[in-house]
Amino acid sequence: MQPSRFNIISRLNDSRDFFVVNLLSGQADLLSEEEVIFLERNFEKAPTEFLEKGYLADPAREMQQYHLRYIDFIEKRDQEEVQVFFVPTYQCNFACSYCYQSEYSAPPENLSPEIVDAFFSFLHTRLRGRKKYITLFGGEPFLNGKSYKASLAYFFEKCAENSLELAVVTNGYHLDQYFDLLSQVKVREIQVTLDGPEQIHDRRRPRKGGRHSFKKIVENVDQCLALGYSINLRAVIDRENMAELPALARFAIEKGWTGLPNFKTQLGRNYELHYCQDARNRLYSRVELYQELYRLIKDHPEILEFHKPAFSVAKFLSENGSLPDPLFDSCPACKSEWALDYSGNVYSCTATVGKPGEELGTFFPELKLNETAISAWQERDSLHIDKCAECSLQLACGGGCGSVAKNRHGHLLAPDCRPVKELLEMGLDLYFGK
Ligand code: SF4
Ligand code: SF4
């Protein structure tokens, strides 16, 4: 018997307690220092419980179990619902200070019915037999202007005709102009971004020409919630607005949003995706962002009422009393996620959509796909990335983001490491610490 290669052992932040998390056996425990020594160095004398829980294992049997769980994972993933993003335009009425798409060309065009028909035909052919839903993405999909909106109306008609649910990622400014179209389809969720309370939000996410956007977005969120739409409020965080998070949390609490069943939140890390940002020094690394968030939550626990960060698997464990299934792959690109745009191009996901050189083929004027490039995305998982296959964090991390890995290393079969241990140190302390 040996210590399992999937044990993640470390010490809780601000505590004398240690923890072990093992995603393969599905077990987790708080440990004393003495028990850690049993696990790491003196395992012949370890209690039998450690063997039962898979913290100690026969390496050959453990690898057998690992391969069986991998097969399960792939089977489940092949049955998963597919999220298909559609970009009706790359134009936007906002001038966000950190937009990664601001250098993409955005010719002013209305969406043609031929493109819409070809998009739905792609869903019926390429994704035949898969459960799926559509997410409108941009640019900004809800622009002002009669002829643009009229061109989008046909898209909504086709969603309804095909009984496909629709989600929308919008800056929220012209949402009220689209309630009539939204009422024709089954809306899964509307994602809107607020980067903080009014002053900071308006500085980071002004309309083009520098005009404010906060008040109008808040009104639209109120209306959506009253109409029963599910709102996913996103805040994009960096060093400029992190300190404002408690104020944003209090704002949402005072509005009564956080008590509603159709309101949820997400925090996005502002990060450098494809090209230099105007103020790169305001970006956090993943671990820095969570360290700052952890400190802020300790001082302002009301943040948790607004948003409960995942801290790797810590939140899942605290809410479910068990660990999630092993994560062999954290990148859904070309597996359960695709992104297509109004020009007829096909991409792997939202990170690559619209980026020159990342096209995987076309769905209009003809369906022509680069199957070799698509296979490369589909084959990417933590088993096929050398560094990941040997990593003890593998089943919590899943190999990270394919697009980030490719930008950094020049190819897809490269890791995009998640600071799993540090996240667990903080998250287990927040959610289980005394
Ligand atoms: S490449 Fe990155 S952004 Fe795209 S699906 Fe994979 S993890 Fe998500
Ligand atoms: S991406 Fe890095 S942390 Fe994640 S499994 Fe691979 S090697 Fe480990």
Coordinates of C-alpha atoms and ligand atoms in Angstrom, one line a residue:
M1 CA 0.0 0.0 0.0
Q2 CA 1.1 3.5 -0.7
P3 CA -0.3 7.0 -0.3
S4 CA -2.8 7.6 -3.1
R5 CA -1.4 9.7 -5.9
F6 CA -4.6 11.7 -5.8
N7 CA -4.4 12.9 -2.2
I8 CA -4.4 16.6 -1.9
I9 CA -3.0 17.4 1.5
S10 CA -2.4 20.8 3.0
R11 CA -3.2 23.0 6.0
L12 CA -6.3 25.2 6.3
N13 CA -5.6 28.9 6.2
D14 CA -5.5 30.6 9.6
S15 CA -5.8 27.2 11.3
R16 CA -3.8 24.4 12.9
D17 CA -5.9 21.8 11.1
F18 CA -4.8 20.0 7.9
F19 CA -7.0 18.4 5.3
V20 CA -6.9 15.6 2.8
V21 CA -9.1 15.6 -0.3
N22 CA -9.2 12.7 -2.7
L23 CA -11.4 13.1 -5.8
L24 CA -10.8 9.5 -7.0
S25 CA -12.1 7.9 -3.9
G26 CA -14.5 10.8 -3.2
Q27 CA -13.3 11.2 0.4
A28 CA -12.2 14.3 2.3
D29 CA -11.3 14.8 6.0
L30 CA -9.8 17.3 8.4
L31 CA -6.6 15.8 9.8
S32 CA -4.3 16.5 12.7
E33 CA -0.6 16.9 12.1
E34 CA 0.0 13.4 13.4
E35 CA -2.4 11.9 10.9
V36 CA -0.7 13.8 8.1
I37 CA 2.6 12.1 9.1
F38 CA 0.8 8.7 9.0
L39 CA -0.3 9.5 5.5
E40 CA 2.9 10.9 4.1
R41 CA 5.7 9.2 5.9
N42 CA 4.6 6.5 8.3
F43 CA 1.8 5.0 6.3
E44 CA 2.6 1.4 7.4
K45 CA 1.2 2.4 10.8
A46 CA -1.7 4.4 9.5
P47 CA -5.3 3.5 10.7
T48 CA -7.2 1.1 8.5
E49 CA -9.7 3.9 7.9
F50 CA -7.2 5.5 5.6
L51 CA -7.2 2.4 3.4
E52 CA -11.0 2.2 3.4
K53 CA -11.1 5.9 2.3
G54 CA -8.6 5.4 -0.5
Y55 CA -6.0 7.7 1.0
L56 CA -3.7 4.7 1.0
A57 CA -4.1 2.4 -2.0
D58 CA -2.6 -0.3 -4.1
P59 CA -1.2 1.6 -7.1
A60 CA -2.2 -0.9 -9.7
R61 CA -5.8 -1.1 -8.4
E62 CA -6.0 2.6 -8.1
M63 CA -5.0 3.1 -11.7
Q64 CA -7.7 0.5 -12.7
Q65 CA -10.2 2.5 -10.8
Y66 CA -8.9 5.7 -12.4
H67 CA -9.4 4.4 -15.9
L68 CA -12.9 3.2 -15.1
R69 CA -13.8 6.6 -13.7
Y70 CA -12.4 8.2 -16.9
I71 CA -14.7 6.0 -19.1
D72 CA -17.6 7.1 -16.9
F73 CA -16.6 10.7 -17.3
I74 CA -16.4 10.5 -21.1
E75 CA -19.8 8.7 -21.3
K76 CA -21.5 11.3 -19.2
R77 CA -19.9 14.2 -21.1
D78 CA -21.1 12.8 -24.4
Q79 CA -24.6 12.9 -23.0
E80 CA -24.3 16.4 -21.6
E81 CA -26.4 19.3 -23.0
V82 CA -24.5 21.4 -25.5
Q83 CA -24.4 25.1 -25.1
V84 CA -24.2 26.8 -28.5
F85 CA -23.2 30.4 -28.5
F86 CA -24.3 32.6 -31.4
V87 CA -22.8 36.0 -32.1
P88 CA -25.3 38.1 -34.1
T89 CA -22.8 41.1 -34.2
Y90 CA -19.4 42.1 -32.8
Q91 CA -20.6 45.6 -32.5
C92 CA -21.1 47.1 -29.0
N93 CA -22.7 50.2 -27.6
F94 CA -20.3 50.1 -24.6
A95 CA -16.6 51.0 -24.4
C96 CA -15.5 48.8 -21.4
S97 CA -12.0 49.6 -20.3
Y98 CA -11.0 45.9 -20.5
C99 CA -12.8 44.5 -23.5
Y100 CA -10.9 41.6 -25.1
Q101 CA -12.9 42.0 -28.3
S102 CA -12.3 45.7 -28.8
E103 CA -9.7 45.0 -31.5
Y104 CA -12.0 42.6 -33.4
S105 CA -13.3 44.1 -36.6
A106 CA -17.1 44.7 -36.4
P107 CA -18.6 45.5 -39.7
P108 CA -22.1 47.0 -39.3
E109 CA -24.4 44.3 -40.7
N110 CA -27.9 43.0 -40.0
L111 CA -28.4 39.3 -39.5
S112 CA -29.5 37.7 -42.7
P113 CA -32.3 35.0 -42.7
E114 CA -30.0 32.8 -44.7
I115 CA -27.4 32.8 -41.9
V116 CA -30.1 32.1 -39.3
D117 CA -31.4 29.2 -41.4
A118 CA -27.8 27.8 -41.8
F119 CA -27.2 28.2 -38.0
F120 CA -30.3 26.1 -37.2
S121 CA -29.3 23.6 -39.9
F122 CA -25.9 23.2 -38.2
L123 CA -27.6 22.4 -35.0
H124 CA -29.7 19.7 -36.7
T125 CA -26.9 18.1 -38.6
R126 CA -23.7 18.4 -36.5
L127 CA -25.4 18.3 -33.1
R128 CA -28.1 15.8 -34.1
G129 CA -29.3 13.8 -31.1
R130 CA -27.7 16.0 -28.5
K131 CA -29.7 18.1 -26.0
K132 CA -28.8 21.7 -26.6
Y133 CA -29.6 25.3 -25.9
I134 CA -28.5 28.6 -27.5
T135 CA -26.8 31.5 -25.9
L136 CA -26.8 34.9 -27.6
F137 CA -23.4 36.5 -27.2
G138 CA -21.5 39.4 -28.7
G139 CA -20.3 42.2 -29.1
E140 CA -23.6 43.2 -27.7
P141 CA -26.5 41.1 -28.9
F142 CA -29.2 43.6 -27.8
L143 CA -28.3 46.8 -29.7
N144 CA -30.5 49.8 -30.3
G145 CA -32.0 50.3 -33.8
K146 CA -35.1 49.0 -35.6
S147 CA -33.5 47.3 -38.5
Y148 CA -31.0 45.4 -36.3
K149 CA -33.8 44.3 -33.9
A150 CA -36.0 43.2 -36.8
S151 CA -33.2 41.1 -38.2
L152 CA -32.9 39.4 -34.8
A153 CA -36.7 38.7 -34.6
Y154 CA -36.3 35.9 -37.2
F155 CA -33.7 34.3 -35.0
F156 CA -36.1 34.3 -32.0
E157 CA -38.8 32.8 -34.3
K158 CA -36.6 29.9 -35.2
C159 CA -35.7 29.3 -31.5
A160 CA -39.4 29.1 -30.7
E161 CA -40.1 26.9 -33.8
N162 CA -37.3 24.5 -32.8
S163 CA -38.3 24.5 -29.1
L164 CA -34.8 25.6 -28.1
E165 CA -34.2 27.5 -24.9
L166 CA -32.4 30.7 -25.2
A167 CA -29.9 32.4 -22.8
V168 CA -28.5 35.9 -23.4
V169 CA -25.2 37.5 -22.4
T170 CA -25.9 41.2 -22.6
N171 CA -24.6 44.4 -21.1
G172 CA -28.2 45.0 -20.1
Y173 CA -28.6 48.6 -21.4
H174 CA -31.2 48.0 -24.1
L175 CA -32.8 44.9 -22.5
D176 CA -36.2 46.6 -22.1
Q177 CA -36.4 47.0 -25.8
Y178 CA -36.2 43.3 -26.3
F179 CA -38.9 42.1 -23.8
D180 CA -41.4 41.6 -26.7
L181 CA -38.9 39.2 -28.5
L182 CA -37.9 37.5 -25.2
S183 CA -41.6 36.8 -24.5
Q184 CA -41.8 34.6 -27.6
V185 CA -39.1 32.1 -26.5
K186 CA -38.3 30.0 -23.4
V187 CA -35.6 32.1 -21.7
R188 CA -33.1 30.1 -19.6
E189 CA -31.2 33.0 -18.2
I190 CA -30.1 36.6 -18.9
Q191 CA -26.5 37.4 -17.9
V192 CA -25.9 41.1 -17.1
T193 CA -22.7 42.7 -15.9
L194 CA -22.3 45.2 -13.0
D195 CA -18.8 45.9 -12.1
G196 CA -19.6 47.5 -8.7
P197 CA -21.7 50.3 -7.4
E198 CA -22.6 53.2 -9.6
Q199 CA -19.4 55.3 -9.7
I200 CA -17.0 52.5 -10.4
H201 CA -19.3 50.6 -12.7
D202 CA -19.8 53.8 -14.8
R203 CA -16.0 54.3 -15.0
R204 CA -15.3 50.8 -16.2
R205 CA -18.3 50.1 -18.3
P206 CA -19.4 53.4 -19.9
R207 CA -21.4 53.6 -23.1
K208 CA -19.5 54.7 -26.1
G209 CA -19.0 58.5 -25.8
G210 CA -18.4 58.1 -22.0
R211 CA -22.0 58.2 -21.0
H212 CA -23.3 56.4 -17.9
S213 CA -24.9 53.0 -17.9
F214 CA -25.4 51.9 -14.3
K215 CA -28.9 53.3 -13.6
K216 CA -30.5 52.0 -16.7
I217 CA -29.0 48.5 -16.3
V218 CA -30.3 48.4 -12.7
E219 CA -33.8 49.3 -13.9
N220 CA -33.7 46.6 -16.5
V221 CA -32.5 44.0 -13.9
D222 CA -35.4 45.0 -11.7
Q223 CA -37.8 44.6 -14.6
C224 CA -36.4 41.3 -15.6
L225 CA -36.7 39.9 -12.1
A226 CA -40.3 41.2 -11.8
L227 CA -41.1 39.5 -15.1
G228 CA -39.7 36.2 -13.7
Y229 CA -36.6 36.0 -15.9
S230 CA -33.6 34.4 -14.3
I231 CA -30.8 36.9 -13.9
N232 CA -27.2 35.9 -13.6
L233 CA -25.4 39.0 -12.4
R234 CA -21.7 39.0 -13.3
A235 CA -19.0 41.3 -11.9
V236 CA -15.7 41.3 -13.7
I237 CA -13.1 41.8 -11.0
D238 CA -9.5 43.2 -11.0
R239 CA -7.5 45.4 -8.7
E240 CA -9.5 48.5 -9.6
N241 CA -12.8 47.3 -8.3
M242 CA -12.2 44.5 -5.8
A243 CA -12.5 46.8 -2.8
E244 CA -16.0 47.8 -4.1
L245 CA -17.3 44.2 -3.9
P246 CA -18.7 44.6 -0.4
A247 CA -20.6 47.7 -1.6
L248 CA -22.0 45.9 -4.6
A249 CA -23.0 43.0 -2.4
R250 CA -24.8 45.4 0.0
F251 CA -26.5 47.1 -3.0
A252 CA -27.9 43.8 -4.3
I253 CA -29.0 42.8 -0.7
E254 CA -30.7 46.1 -0.2
K255 CA -32.5 45.8 -3.6
G256 CA -33.9 42.5 -2.4
W257 CA -32.2 40.7 -5.3
T258 CA -30.3 38.2 -3.3
G259 CA -33.4 36.8 -1.7
L260 CA -35.0 36.0 -5.0
P261 CA -35.0 32.5 -6.4
N262 CA -34.4 33.8 -10.0
F263 CA -31.3 35.8 -9.0
K264 CA -27.8 34.4 -9.0
T265 CA -24.3 35.8 -9.4
Q266 CA -20.9 35.1 -10.8
L267 CA -17.5 36.7 -10.4
G268 CA -15.3 36.8 -13.5
R269 CA -11.6 37.4 -13.3
N270 CA -10.4 40.1 -15.6
Y271 CA -7.5 38.4 -17.3
E272 CA -5.4 38.9 -20.4
L273 CA -6.9 36.6 -23.0
H274 CA -5.5 37.4 -26.4
Y275 CA -3.7 40.7 -26.4
C276 CA -2.3 43.4 -24.1
Q277 CA -4.9 45.2 -22.0
D278 CA -4.6 48.9 -21.5
A279 CA -3.7 48.5 -17.8
R280 CA -2.2 45.1 -17.4
N281 CA -0.9 45.8 -13.9
R282 CA -4.5 45.9 -12.6
L283 CA -5.0 42.2 -13.4
Y284 CA -4.9 39.5 -10.7
S285 CA -3.5 36.1 -11.2
R286 CA -6.1 33.5 -10.3
V287 CA -4.5 32.8 -6.8
E288 CA -4.2 36.5 -6.1
L289 CA -7.8 37.2 -6.9
Y290 CA -9.0 34.4 -4.5
Q291 CA -6.5 35.5 -1.8
E292 CA -7.9 39.0 -1.9
L293 CA -11.5 37.7 -2.0
Y294 CA -10.8 35.5 1.0
R295 CA -9.5 38.4 3.0
L296 CA -12.4 40.6 1.9
I297 CA -15.0 37.9 2.9
K298 CA -13.4 37.6 6.4
D299 CA -13.9 41.3 6.9
H300 CA -17.2 41.6 5.0
P301 CA -19.1 38.3 5.4
E302 CA -22.1 39.8 3.7
I303 CA -20.3 39.1 0.4
L304 CA -21.3 35.5 0.9
E305 CA -25.0 36.5 0.8
F306 CA -24.3 38.0 -2.7
H307 CA -21.8 35.4 -4.0
K308 CA -20.4 32.2 -2.6
P309 CA -17.1 31.5 -4.4
A310 CA -16.3 27.9 -5.4
F311 CA -12.7 27.8 -4.0
S312 CA -12.2 24.7 -6.1
V313 CA -14.4 21.9 -4.7
A314 CA -14.8 23.5 -1.2
K315 CA -18.2 25.1 -1.8
F316 CA -19.5 22.0 -3.5
L317 CA -18.4 19.9 -0.5
S318 CA -20.0 22.3 2.0
E319 CA -23.3 22.5 0.2
N320 CA -23.6 18.8 -0.8
G321 CA -21.8 17.0 2.0
S322 CA -19.9 15.0 -0.7
L323 CA -17.3 15.7 -3.3
P324 CA -18.1 16.1 -7.0
D325 CA -17.1 13.4 -9.5
P326 CA -13.5 13.5 -10.7
L327 CA -12.9 16.2 -13.2
F328 CA -10.9 14.8 -16.1
D329 CA -11.5 17.8 -18.3
S330 CA -12.5 21.3 -17.4
C331 CA -12.6 22.7 -21.0
P332 CA -15.9 22.1 -22.8
A333 CA -14.7 23.5 -26.1
C334 CA -16.1 21.5 -29.1
K335 CA -17.4 19.0 -26.6
S336 CA -20.4 20.6 -24.9
E337 CA -19.7 24.1 -26.2
W338 CA -19.5 25.6 -29.6
A339 CA -19.6 29.2 -30.8
L340 CA -20.8 30.4 -34.2
D341 CA -21.0 33.9 -35.6
Y342 CA -23.1 36.0 -38.0
S343 CA -20.4 35.8 -40.6
G344 CA -20.8 32.0 -40.9
N345 CA -17.7 31.0 -39.0
V346 CA -17.5 28.2 -36.4
Y347 CA -15.3 28.4 -33.3
S348 CA -14.6 26.3 -30.3
C349 CA -16.0 28.5 -27.6
T350 CA -16.5 32.1 -26.3
A351 CA -12.8 32.6 -25.8
T352 CA -11.9 32.0 -29.4
V353 CA -15.1 33.3 -31.2
G354 CA -14.2 36.1 -33.6
K355 CA -10.5 35.7 -33.2
P356 CA -8.7 35.6 -36.5
G357 CA -6.9 32.3 -37.0
E358 CA -9.2 30.4 -34.5
E359 CA -11.9 29.5 -37.1
L360 CA -12.7 25.8 -37.2
G361 CA -14.6 26.1 -40.5
T362 CA -17.9 27.6 -41.7
F363 CA -21.6 26.8 -41.5
F364 CA -22.4 29.4 -44.2
P365 CA -22.4 29.7 -47.2
E366 CA -21.5 26.0 -46.9
L367 CA -20.8 23.6 -44.1
K368 CA -17.1 23.0 -44.2
L369 CA -15.3 22.0 -41.1
N370 CA -11.7 21.5 -40.2
E371 CA -12.1 18.1 -38.6
T372 CA -8.4 17.8 -37.6
A373 CA -8.6 21.1 -35.7
I374 CA -11.9 20.1 -34.1
S375 CA -10.4 16.7 -33.0
A376 CA -7.5 18.5 -31.4
W377 CA -9.9 20.4 -29.2
Q378 CA -12.0 17.3 -28.5
E379 CA -9.0 15.2 -27.5
R380 CA -7.7 17.7 -25.0
D381 CA -8.2 16.5 -21.4
S382 CA -6.0 16.0 -18.4
L383 CA -5.2 12.4 -19.4
H384 CA -3.7 13.6 -22.7
I385 CA -1.6 16.5 -21.3
D386 CA 1.7 15.0 -20.0
K387 CA 2.1 17.3 -17.1
C388 CA -1.5 16.8 -16.0
A389 CA -1.4 13.0 -16.2
E390 CA 1.2 13.1 -13.4
C391 CA -0.3 15.8 -11.3
S392 CA -2.0 15.1 -8.0
L393 CA -4.4 18.0 -8.5
Q394 CA -5.6 16.6 -11.8
L395 CA -9.1 15.4 -10.8
A396 CA -9.9 18.8 -9.2
C397 CA -8.3 20.9 -11.9
G398 CA -9.1 19.2 -15.1
G399 CA -6.3 20.8 -17.1
G400 CA -7.7 24.3 -17.2
C401 CA -8.6 26.3 -20.2
G402 CA -7.6 25.2 -23.7
S403 CA -7.5 28.7 -25.1
V404 CA -5.3 30.1 -22.3
A405 CA -3.0 27.0 -22.7
K406 CA -2.7 27.5 -26.4
N407 CA -2.0 31.2 -26.1
R408 CA 0.7 30.5 -23.6
H409 CA 2.3 27.4 -25.0
G410 CA 1.4 27.5 -28.7
H411 CA -0.5 24.3 -28.6
L412 CA -3.6 22.8 -27.0
L413 CA -2.1 19.8 -25.2
A414 CA -0.6 22.0 -22.5
P415 CA -1.7 22.8 -19.0
D416 CA -3.4 25.9 -17.7
C417 CA -2.8 25.2 -14.0
R418 CA -5.4 26.0 -11.3
P419 CA -4.0 26.7 -7.8
V420 CA -6.2 23.9 -6.4
K421 CA -4.2 23.5 -3.1
E422 CA -4.3 27.2 -2.3
L423 CA -8.0 27.5 -3.2
L424 CA -8.8 24.6 -0.9
E425 CA -6.7 26.0 1.9
M426 CA -8.8 29.1 1.8
G427 CA -12.2 27.6 0.9
L428 CA -12.2 24.8 3.4
D429 CA -11.3 27.3 6.1
L430 CA -14.1 29.6 5.0
Y431 CA -16.7 26.9 4.8
F432 CA -15.6 24.4 7.4
G433 CA -13.1 26.3 9.7
K434 CA -13.9 27.0 13.3
Ligands
SF4_1 S1 -11.0 27.1 -24.2 FE1 -11.3 28.1 -22.1 S2 -13.0 29.5 -22.4 FE2 -13.1 28.0 -24.1 S3 -14.4 26.3 -23.4 FE3 -12.3 25.8 -22.9 S4 -12.1 26.5 -20.8 FE4 -13.8 27.5 -21.6
SF4_2 S1 -3.3 22.1 -15.5 FE1 -1.6 22.1 -14.0 S2 -2.6 21.9 -12.0 FE2 -4.1 21.3 -13.5 S3 -3.9 19.1 -13.7 FE3 -2.6 20.0 -15.2 S4 -0.6 20.1 -14.3 FE4 -2.1 19.9 -12.6

